[in-house]
Backbone as JSON Lines, residues from 0, in Angstrom:
{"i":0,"aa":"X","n":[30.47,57.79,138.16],"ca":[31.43,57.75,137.08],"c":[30.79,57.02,135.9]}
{"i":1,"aa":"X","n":[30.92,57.42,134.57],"ca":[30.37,57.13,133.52],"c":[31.54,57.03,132.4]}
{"i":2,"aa":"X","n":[31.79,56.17,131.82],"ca":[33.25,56.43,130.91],"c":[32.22,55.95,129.44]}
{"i":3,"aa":"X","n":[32.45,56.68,128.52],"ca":[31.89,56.71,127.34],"c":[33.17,56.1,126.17]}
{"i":4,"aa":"X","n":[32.92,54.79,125.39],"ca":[33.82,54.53,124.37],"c":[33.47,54.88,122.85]}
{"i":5,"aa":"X","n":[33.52,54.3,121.94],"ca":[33.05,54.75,120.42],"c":[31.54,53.73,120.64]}
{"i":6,"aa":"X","n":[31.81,52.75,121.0],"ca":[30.52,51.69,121.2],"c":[30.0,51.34,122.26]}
{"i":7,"aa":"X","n":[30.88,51.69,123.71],"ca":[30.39,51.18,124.79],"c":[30.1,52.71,125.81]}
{"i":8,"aa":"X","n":[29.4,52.16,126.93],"ca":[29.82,52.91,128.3],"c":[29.64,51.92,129.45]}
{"i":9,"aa":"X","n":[30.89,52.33,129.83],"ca":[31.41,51.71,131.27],"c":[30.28,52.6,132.68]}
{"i":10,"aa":"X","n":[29.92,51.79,133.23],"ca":[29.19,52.53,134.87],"c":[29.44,51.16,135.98]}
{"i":11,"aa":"X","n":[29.44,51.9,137.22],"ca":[29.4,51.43,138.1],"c":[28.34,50.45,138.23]}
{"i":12,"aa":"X","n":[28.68,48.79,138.76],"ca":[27.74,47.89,138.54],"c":[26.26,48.33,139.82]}
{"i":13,"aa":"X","n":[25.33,48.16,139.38],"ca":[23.97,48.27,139.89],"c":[23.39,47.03,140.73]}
{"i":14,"aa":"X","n":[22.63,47.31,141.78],"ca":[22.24,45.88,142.14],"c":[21.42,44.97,140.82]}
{"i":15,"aa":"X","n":[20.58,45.86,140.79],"ca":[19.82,45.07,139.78],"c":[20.6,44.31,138.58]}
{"i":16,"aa":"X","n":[22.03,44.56,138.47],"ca":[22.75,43.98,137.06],"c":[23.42,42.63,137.8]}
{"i":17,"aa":"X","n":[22.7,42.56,139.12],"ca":[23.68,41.14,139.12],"c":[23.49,39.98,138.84]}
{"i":18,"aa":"X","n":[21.97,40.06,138.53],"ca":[21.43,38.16,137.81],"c":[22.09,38.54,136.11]}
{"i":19,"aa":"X","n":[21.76,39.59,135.27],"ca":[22.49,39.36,134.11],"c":[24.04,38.98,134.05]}
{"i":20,"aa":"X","n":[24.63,39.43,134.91],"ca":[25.86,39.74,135.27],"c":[26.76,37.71,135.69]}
{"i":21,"aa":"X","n":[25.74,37.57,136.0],"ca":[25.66,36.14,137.17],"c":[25.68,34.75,135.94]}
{"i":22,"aa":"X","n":[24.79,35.34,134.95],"ca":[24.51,34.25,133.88],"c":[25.43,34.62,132.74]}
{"i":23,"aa":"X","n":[25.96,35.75,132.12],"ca":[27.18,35.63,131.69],"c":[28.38,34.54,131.91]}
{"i":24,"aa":"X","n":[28.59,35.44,133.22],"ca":[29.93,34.83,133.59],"c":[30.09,33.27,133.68]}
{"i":25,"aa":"X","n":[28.63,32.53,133.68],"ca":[28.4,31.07,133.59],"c":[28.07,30.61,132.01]}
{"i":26,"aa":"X","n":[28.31,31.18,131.12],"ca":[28.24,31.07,130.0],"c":[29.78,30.1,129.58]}
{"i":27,"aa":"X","n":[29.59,29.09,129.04],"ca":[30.79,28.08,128.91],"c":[31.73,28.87,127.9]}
{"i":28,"aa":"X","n":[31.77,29.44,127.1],"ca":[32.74,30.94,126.27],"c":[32.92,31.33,127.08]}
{"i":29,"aa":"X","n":[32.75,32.1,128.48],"ca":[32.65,33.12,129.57],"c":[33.84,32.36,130.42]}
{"i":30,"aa":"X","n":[33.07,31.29,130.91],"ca":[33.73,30.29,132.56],"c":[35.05,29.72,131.78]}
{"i":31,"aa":"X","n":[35.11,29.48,130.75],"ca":[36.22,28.73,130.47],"c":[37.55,29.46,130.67]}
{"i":32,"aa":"X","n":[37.5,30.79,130.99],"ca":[38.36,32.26,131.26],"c":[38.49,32.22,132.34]}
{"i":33,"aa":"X","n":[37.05,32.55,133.47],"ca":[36.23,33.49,134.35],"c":[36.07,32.72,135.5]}
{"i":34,"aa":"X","n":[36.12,32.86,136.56],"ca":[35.83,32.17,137.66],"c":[34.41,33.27,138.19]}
{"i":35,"aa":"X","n":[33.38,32.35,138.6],"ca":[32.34,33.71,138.87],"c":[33.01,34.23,140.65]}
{"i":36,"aa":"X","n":[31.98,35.44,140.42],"ca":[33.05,36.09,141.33],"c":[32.37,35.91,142.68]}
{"i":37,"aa":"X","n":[32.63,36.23,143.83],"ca":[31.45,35.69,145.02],"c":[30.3,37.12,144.65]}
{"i":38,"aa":"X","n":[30.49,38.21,144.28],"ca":[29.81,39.39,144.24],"c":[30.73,40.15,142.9]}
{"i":39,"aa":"X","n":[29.62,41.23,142.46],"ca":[30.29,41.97,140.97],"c":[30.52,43.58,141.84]}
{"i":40,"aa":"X","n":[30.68,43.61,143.13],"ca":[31.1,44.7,143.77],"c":[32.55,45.19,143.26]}
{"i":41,"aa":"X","n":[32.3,46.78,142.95],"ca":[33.34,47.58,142.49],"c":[33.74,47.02,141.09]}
{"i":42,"aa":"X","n":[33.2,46.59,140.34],"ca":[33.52,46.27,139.04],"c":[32.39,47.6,138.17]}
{"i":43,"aa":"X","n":[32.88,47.53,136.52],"ca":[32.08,48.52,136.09],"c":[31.34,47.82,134.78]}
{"i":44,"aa":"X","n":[30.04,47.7,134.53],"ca":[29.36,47.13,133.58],"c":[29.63,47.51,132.35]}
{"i":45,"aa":"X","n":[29.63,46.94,131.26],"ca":[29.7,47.31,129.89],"c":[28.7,47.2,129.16]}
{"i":46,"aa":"X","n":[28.17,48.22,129.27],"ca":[26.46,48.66,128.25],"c":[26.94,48.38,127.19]}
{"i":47,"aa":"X","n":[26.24,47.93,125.99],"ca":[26.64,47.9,124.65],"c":[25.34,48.12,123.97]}
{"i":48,"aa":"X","n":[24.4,49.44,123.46],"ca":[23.25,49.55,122.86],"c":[22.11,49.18,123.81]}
{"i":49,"aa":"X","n":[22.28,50.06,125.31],"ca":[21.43,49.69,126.48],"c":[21.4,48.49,126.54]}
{"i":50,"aa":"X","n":[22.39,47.25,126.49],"ca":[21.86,46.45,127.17],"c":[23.33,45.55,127.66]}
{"i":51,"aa":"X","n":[23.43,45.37,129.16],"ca":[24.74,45.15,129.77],"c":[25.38,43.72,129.45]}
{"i":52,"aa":"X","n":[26.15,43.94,129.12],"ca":[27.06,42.85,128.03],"c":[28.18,42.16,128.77]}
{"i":53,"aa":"X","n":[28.52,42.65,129.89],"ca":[29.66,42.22,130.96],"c":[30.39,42.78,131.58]}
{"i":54,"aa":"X","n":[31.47,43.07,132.24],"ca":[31.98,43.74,133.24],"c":[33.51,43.96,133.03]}
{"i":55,"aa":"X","n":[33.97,45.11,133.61],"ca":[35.36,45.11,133.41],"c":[36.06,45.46,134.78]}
{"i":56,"aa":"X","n":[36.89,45.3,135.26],"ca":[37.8,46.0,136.88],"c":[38.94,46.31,136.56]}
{"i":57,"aa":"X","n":[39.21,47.52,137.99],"ca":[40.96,47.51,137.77],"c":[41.44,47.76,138.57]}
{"i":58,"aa":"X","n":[42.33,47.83,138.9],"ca":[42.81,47.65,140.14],"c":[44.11,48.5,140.22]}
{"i":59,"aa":"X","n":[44.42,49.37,141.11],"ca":[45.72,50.05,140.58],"c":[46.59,50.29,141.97]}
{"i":60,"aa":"X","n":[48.28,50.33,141.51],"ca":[49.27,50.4,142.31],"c":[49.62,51.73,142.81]}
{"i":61,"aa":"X","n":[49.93,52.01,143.65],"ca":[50.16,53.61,144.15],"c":[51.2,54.29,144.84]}
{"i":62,"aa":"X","n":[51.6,52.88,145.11],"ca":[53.32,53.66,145.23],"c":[53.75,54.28,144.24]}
{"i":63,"aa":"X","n":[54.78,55.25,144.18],"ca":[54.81,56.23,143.73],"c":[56.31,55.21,142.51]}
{"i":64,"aa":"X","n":[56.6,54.39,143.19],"ca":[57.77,53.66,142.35],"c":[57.38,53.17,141.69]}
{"i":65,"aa":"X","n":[56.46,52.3,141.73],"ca":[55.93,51.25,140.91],"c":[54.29,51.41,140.43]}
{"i":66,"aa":"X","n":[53.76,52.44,140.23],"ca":[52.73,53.14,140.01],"c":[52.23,52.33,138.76]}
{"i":67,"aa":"X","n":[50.73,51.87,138.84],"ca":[50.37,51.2,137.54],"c":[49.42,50.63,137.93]}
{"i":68,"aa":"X","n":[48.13,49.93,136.7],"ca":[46.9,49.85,136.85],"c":[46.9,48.82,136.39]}
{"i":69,"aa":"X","n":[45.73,47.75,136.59],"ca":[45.63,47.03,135.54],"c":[44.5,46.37,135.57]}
{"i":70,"aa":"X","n":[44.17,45.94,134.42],"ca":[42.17,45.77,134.27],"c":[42.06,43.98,133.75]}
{"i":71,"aa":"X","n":[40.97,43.86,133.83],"ca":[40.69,42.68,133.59],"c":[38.81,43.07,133.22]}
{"i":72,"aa":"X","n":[38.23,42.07,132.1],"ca":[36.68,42.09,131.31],"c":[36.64,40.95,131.03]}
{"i":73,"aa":"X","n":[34.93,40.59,131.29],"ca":[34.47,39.77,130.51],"c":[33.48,40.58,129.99]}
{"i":74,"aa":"X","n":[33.06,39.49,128.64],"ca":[31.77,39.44,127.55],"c":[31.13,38.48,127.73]}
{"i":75,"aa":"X","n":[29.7,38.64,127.14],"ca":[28.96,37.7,126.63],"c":[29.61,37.46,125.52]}
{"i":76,"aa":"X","n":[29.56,35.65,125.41],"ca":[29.85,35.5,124.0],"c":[29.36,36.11,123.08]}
{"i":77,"aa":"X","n":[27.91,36.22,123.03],"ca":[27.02,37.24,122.02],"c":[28.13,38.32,121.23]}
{"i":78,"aa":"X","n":[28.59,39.09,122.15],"ca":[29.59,40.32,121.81],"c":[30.82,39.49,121.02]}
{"i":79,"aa":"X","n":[31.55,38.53,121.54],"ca":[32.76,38.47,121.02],"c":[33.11,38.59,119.81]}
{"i":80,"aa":"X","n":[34.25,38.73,119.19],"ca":[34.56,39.18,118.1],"c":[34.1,40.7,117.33]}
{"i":81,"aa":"X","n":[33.28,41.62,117.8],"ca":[32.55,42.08,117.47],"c":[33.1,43.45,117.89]}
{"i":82,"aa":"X","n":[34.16,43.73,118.3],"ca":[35.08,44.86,118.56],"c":[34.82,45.6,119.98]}
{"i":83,"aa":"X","n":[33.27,44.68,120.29],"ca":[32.8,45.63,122.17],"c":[33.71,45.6,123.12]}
{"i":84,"aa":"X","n":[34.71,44.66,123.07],"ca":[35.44,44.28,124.41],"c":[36.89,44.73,124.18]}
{"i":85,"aa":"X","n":[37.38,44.92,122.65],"ca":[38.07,46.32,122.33],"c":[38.31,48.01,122.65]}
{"i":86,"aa":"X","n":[37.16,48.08,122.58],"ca":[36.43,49.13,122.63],"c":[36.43,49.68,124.31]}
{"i":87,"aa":"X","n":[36.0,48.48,125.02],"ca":[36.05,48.65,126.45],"c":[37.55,48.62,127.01]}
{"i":88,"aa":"X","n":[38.1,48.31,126.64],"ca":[39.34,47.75,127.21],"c":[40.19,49.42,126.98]}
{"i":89,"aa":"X","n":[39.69,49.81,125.49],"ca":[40.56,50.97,124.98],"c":[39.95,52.22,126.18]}
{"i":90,"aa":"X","n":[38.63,52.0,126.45],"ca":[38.16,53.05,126.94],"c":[38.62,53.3,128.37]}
{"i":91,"aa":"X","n":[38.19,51.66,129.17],"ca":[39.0,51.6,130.62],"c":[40.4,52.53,130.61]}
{"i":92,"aa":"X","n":[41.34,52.06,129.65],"ca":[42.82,52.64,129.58],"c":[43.03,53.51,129.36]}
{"i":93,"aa":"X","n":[42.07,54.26,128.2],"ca":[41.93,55.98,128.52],"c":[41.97,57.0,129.55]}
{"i":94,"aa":"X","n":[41.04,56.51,130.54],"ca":[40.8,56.62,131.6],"c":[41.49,56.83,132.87]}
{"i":95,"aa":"X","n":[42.38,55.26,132.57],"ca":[43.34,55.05,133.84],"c":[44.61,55.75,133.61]}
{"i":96,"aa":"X","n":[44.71,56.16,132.08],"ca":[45.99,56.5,131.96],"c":[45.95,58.42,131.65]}
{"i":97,"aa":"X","n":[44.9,58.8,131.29],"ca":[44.67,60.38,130.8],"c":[43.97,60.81,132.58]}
{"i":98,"aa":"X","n":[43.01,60.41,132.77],"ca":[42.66,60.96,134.41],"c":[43.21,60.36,135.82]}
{"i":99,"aa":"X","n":[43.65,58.92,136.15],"ca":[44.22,58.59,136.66],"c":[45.72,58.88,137.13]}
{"i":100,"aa":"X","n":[46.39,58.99,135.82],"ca":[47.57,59.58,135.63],"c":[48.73,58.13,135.39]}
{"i":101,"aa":"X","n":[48.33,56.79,135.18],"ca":[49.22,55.7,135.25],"c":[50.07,56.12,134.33]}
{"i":102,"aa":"X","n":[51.21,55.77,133.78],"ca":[51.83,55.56,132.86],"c":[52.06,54.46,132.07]}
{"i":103,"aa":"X","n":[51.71,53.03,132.85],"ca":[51.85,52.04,132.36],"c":[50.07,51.49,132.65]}
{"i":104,"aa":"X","n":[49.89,50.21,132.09],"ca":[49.12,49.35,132.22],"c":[49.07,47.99,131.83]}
{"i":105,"aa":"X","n":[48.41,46.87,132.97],"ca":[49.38,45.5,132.43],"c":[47.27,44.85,132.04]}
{"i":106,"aa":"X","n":[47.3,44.05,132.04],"ca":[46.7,43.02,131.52],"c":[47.07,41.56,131.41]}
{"i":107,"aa":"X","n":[46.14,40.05,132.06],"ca":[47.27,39.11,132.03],"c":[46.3,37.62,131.85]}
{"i":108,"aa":"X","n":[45.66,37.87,130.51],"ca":[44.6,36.86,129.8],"c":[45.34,35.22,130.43]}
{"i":109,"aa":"X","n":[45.02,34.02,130.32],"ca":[45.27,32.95,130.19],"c":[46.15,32.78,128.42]}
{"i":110,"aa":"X","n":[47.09,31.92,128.68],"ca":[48.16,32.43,127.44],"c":[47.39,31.45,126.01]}
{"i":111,"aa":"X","n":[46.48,30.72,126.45],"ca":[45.72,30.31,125.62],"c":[44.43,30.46,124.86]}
{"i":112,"aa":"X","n":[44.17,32.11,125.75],"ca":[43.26,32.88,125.16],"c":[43.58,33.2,123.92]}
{"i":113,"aa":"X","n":[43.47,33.03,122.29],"ca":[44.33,33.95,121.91],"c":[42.94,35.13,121.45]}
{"i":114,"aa":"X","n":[41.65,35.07,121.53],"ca":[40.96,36.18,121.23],"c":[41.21,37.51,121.97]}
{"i":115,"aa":"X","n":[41.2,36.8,123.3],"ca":[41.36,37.9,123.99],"c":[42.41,39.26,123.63]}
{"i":116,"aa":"X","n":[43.91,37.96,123.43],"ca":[45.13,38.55,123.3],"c":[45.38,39.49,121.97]}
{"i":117,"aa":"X","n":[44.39,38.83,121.06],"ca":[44.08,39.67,119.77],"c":[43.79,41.11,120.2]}
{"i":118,"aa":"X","n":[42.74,40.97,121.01],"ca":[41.99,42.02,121.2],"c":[42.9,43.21,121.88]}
{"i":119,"aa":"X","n":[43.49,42.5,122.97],"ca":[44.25,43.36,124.03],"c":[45.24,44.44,122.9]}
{"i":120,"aa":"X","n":[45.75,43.28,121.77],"ca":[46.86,43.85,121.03],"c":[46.69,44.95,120.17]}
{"i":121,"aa":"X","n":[44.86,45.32,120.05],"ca":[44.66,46.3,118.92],"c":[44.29,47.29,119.75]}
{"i":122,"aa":"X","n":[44.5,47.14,120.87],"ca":[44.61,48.83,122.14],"c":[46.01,49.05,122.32]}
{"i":123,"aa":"X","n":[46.61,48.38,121.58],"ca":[48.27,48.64,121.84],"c":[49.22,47.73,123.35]}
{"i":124,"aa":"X","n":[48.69,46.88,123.68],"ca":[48.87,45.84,124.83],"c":[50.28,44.96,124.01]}
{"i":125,"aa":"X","n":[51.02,44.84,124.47],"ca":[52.36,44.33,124.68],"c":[52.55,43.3,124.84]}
{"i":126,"aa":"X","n":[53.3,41.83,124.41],"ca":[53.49,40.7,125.29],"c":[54.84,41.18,126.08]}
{"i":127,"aa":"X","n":[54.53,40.42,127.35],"ca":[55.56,40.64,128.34],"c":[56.61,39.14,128.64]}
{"i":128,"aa":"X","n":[55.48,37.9,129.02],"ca":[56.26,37.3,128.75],"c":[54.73,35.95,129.5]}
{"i":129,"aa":"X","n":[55.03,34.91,129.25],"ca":[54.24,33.97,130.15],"c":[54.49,33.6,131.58]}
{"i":130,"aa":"X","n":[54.06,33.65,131.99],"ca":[53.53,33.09,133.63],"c":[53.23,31.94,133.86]}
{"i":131,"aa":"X","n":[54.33,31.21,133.94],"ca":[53.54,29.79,134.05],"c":[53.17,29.32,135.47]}
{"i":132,"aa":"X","n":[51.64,28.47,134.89],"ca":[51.21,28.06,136.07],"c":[50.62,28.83,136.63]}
{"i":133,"aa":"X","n":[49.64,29.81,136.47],"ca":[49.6,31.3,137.08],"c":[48.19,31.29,137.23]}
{"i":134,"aa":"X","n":[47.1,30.73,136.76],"ca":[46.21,30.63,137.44],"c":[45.58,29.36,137.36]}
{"i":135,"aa":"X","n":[44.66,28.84,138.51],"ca":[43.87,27.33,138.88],"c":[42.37,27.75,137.93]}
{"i":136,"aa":"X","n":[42.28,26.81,137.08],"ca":[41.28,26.65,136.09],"c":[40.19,26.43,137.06]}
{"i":137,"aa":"X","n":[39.19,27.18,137.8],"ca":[38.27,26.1,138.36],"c":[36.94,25.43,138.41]}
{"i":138,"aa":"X","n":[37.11,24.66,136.62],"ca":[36.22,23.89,136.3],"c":[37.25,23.03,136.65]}
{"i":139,"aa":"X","n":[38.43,22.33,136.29],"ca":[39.48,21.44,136.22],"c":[40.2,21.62,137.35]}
{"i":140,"aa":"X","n":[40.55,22.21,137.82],"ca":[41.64,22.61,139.25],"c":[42.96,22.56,139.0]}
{"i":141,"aa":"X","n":[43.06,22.32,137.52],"ca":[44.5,22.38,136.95],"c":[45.36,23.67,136.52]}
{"i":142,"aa":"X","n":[46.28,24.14,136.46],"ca":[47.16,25.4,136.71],"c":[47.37,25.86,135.18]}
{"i":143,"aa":"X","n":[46.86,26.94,134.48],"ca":[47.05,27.06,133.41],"c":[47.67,28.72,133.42]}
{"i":144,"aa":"X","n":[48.81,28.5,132.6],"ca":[49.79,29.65,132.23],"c":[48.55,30.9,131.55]}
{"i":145,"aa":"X","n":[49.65,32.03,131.99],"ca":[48.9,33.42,131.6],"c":[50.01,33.97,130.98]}
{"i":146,"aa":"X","n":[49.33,35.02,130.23],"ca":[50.36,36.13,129.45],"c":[50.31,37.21,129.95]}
{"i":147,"aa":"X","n":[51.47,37.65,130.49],"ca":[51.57,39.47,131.0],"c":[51.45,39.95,129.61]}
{"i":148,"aa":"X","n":[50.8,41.29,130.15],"ca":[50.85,41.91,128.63],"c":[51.33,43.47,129.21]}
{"i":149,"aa":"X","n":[51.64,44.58,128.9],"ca":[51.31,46.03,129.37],"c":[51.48,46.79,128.05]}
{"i":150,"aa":"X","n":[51.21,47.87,128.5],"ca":[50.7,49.05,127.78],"c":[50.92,50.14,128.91]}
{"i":151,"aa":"X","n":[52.02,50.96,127.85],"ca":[52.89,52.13,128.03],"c":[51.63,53.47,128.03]}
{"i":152,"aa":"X","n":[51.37,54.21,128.27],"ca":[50.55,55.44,128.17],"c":[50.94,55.79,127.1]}
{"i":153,"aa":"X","n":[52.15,56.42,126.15],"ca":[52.13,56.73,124.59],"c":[51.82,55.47,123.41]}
{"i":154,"aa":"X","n":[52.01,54.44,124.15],"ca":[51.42,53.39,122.97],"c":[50.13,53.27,122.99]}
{"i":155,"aa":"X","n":[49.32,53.64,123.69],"ca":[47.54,53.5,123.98],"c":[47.12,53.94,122.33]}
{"i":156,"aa":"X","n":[46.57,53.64,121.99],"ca":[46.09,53.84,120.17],"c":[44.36,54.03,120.59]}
């Protein structure tokens, strides 16, 4: 699987991408989000101009009631601000929502991200509401609130 955006392409992570992959996610812009992961298995890399910039996942529901996907990315700081993780996020949701078939899609940054939340918001991402307490920081071990966000399949922009 290969998902192509205006700036990025998404692929299945490679062995070889896991020391780049490894020093990202330890990047203090990165960890202050990101917990590294024990392995980058089943996640999908984000090429940006041949050269892999960070990772995105998703994970999706399949009951037929409650049917829905939802992704989570990091960047190198290098990228941030810079529309790549836009771009990825728009493309993942393309994806999950035109071939997959979701109708919805959630997303659920730390509520003090606000780049992220910027970002989420110019793919058409929703606030839902805060979560408090919703995930363990673990540089600090302290409990820091998240923002649900989703995105409807006709609001995808």
């Amino acid at each position: 699987m290969e998902l192509r955006g205006d700036k990025v392409v998404l692929r299945p992570v490679a062995e070889s991408d896991g020391e780049v992959l490894g020093r990202i996610v330890r990047e203090p812009e990165v960890a202050a989000w990101w917990s590294p992961p024990e392995d980058f298995e089943g996640m999908l890399v984000v090429v940006f101009e041949d050269e892999v910039v960070g990772a995105a996942q998703f994970e999706e529901e399949t009951d037929p009631e409650f049917r829905r996907a939802g992704i989570d990315i990091f960047l190198t700081a290098r990228q941030h601000g810079k529309g790549v993780g836009t771009d990825a996020v728009r493309t993942l949701s393309r994806w999950l929502v035109h071939e997959r078939g979701h109708h919805r899609l959630t997303i659920d940054p730390a509520a003090a991200n606000t780049a992220a939340i910027r970002s989420y918001s110019k793919v058409g991402f929703k606030p839902v509401g805060i979560m408090r307490a919703y995930a363990r920081d673990h540089r600090t071990g302290l409990w820091q609130d998240g923002l649900l966000m989703d995105l409807l399949a006709e609001e995808l922009t």
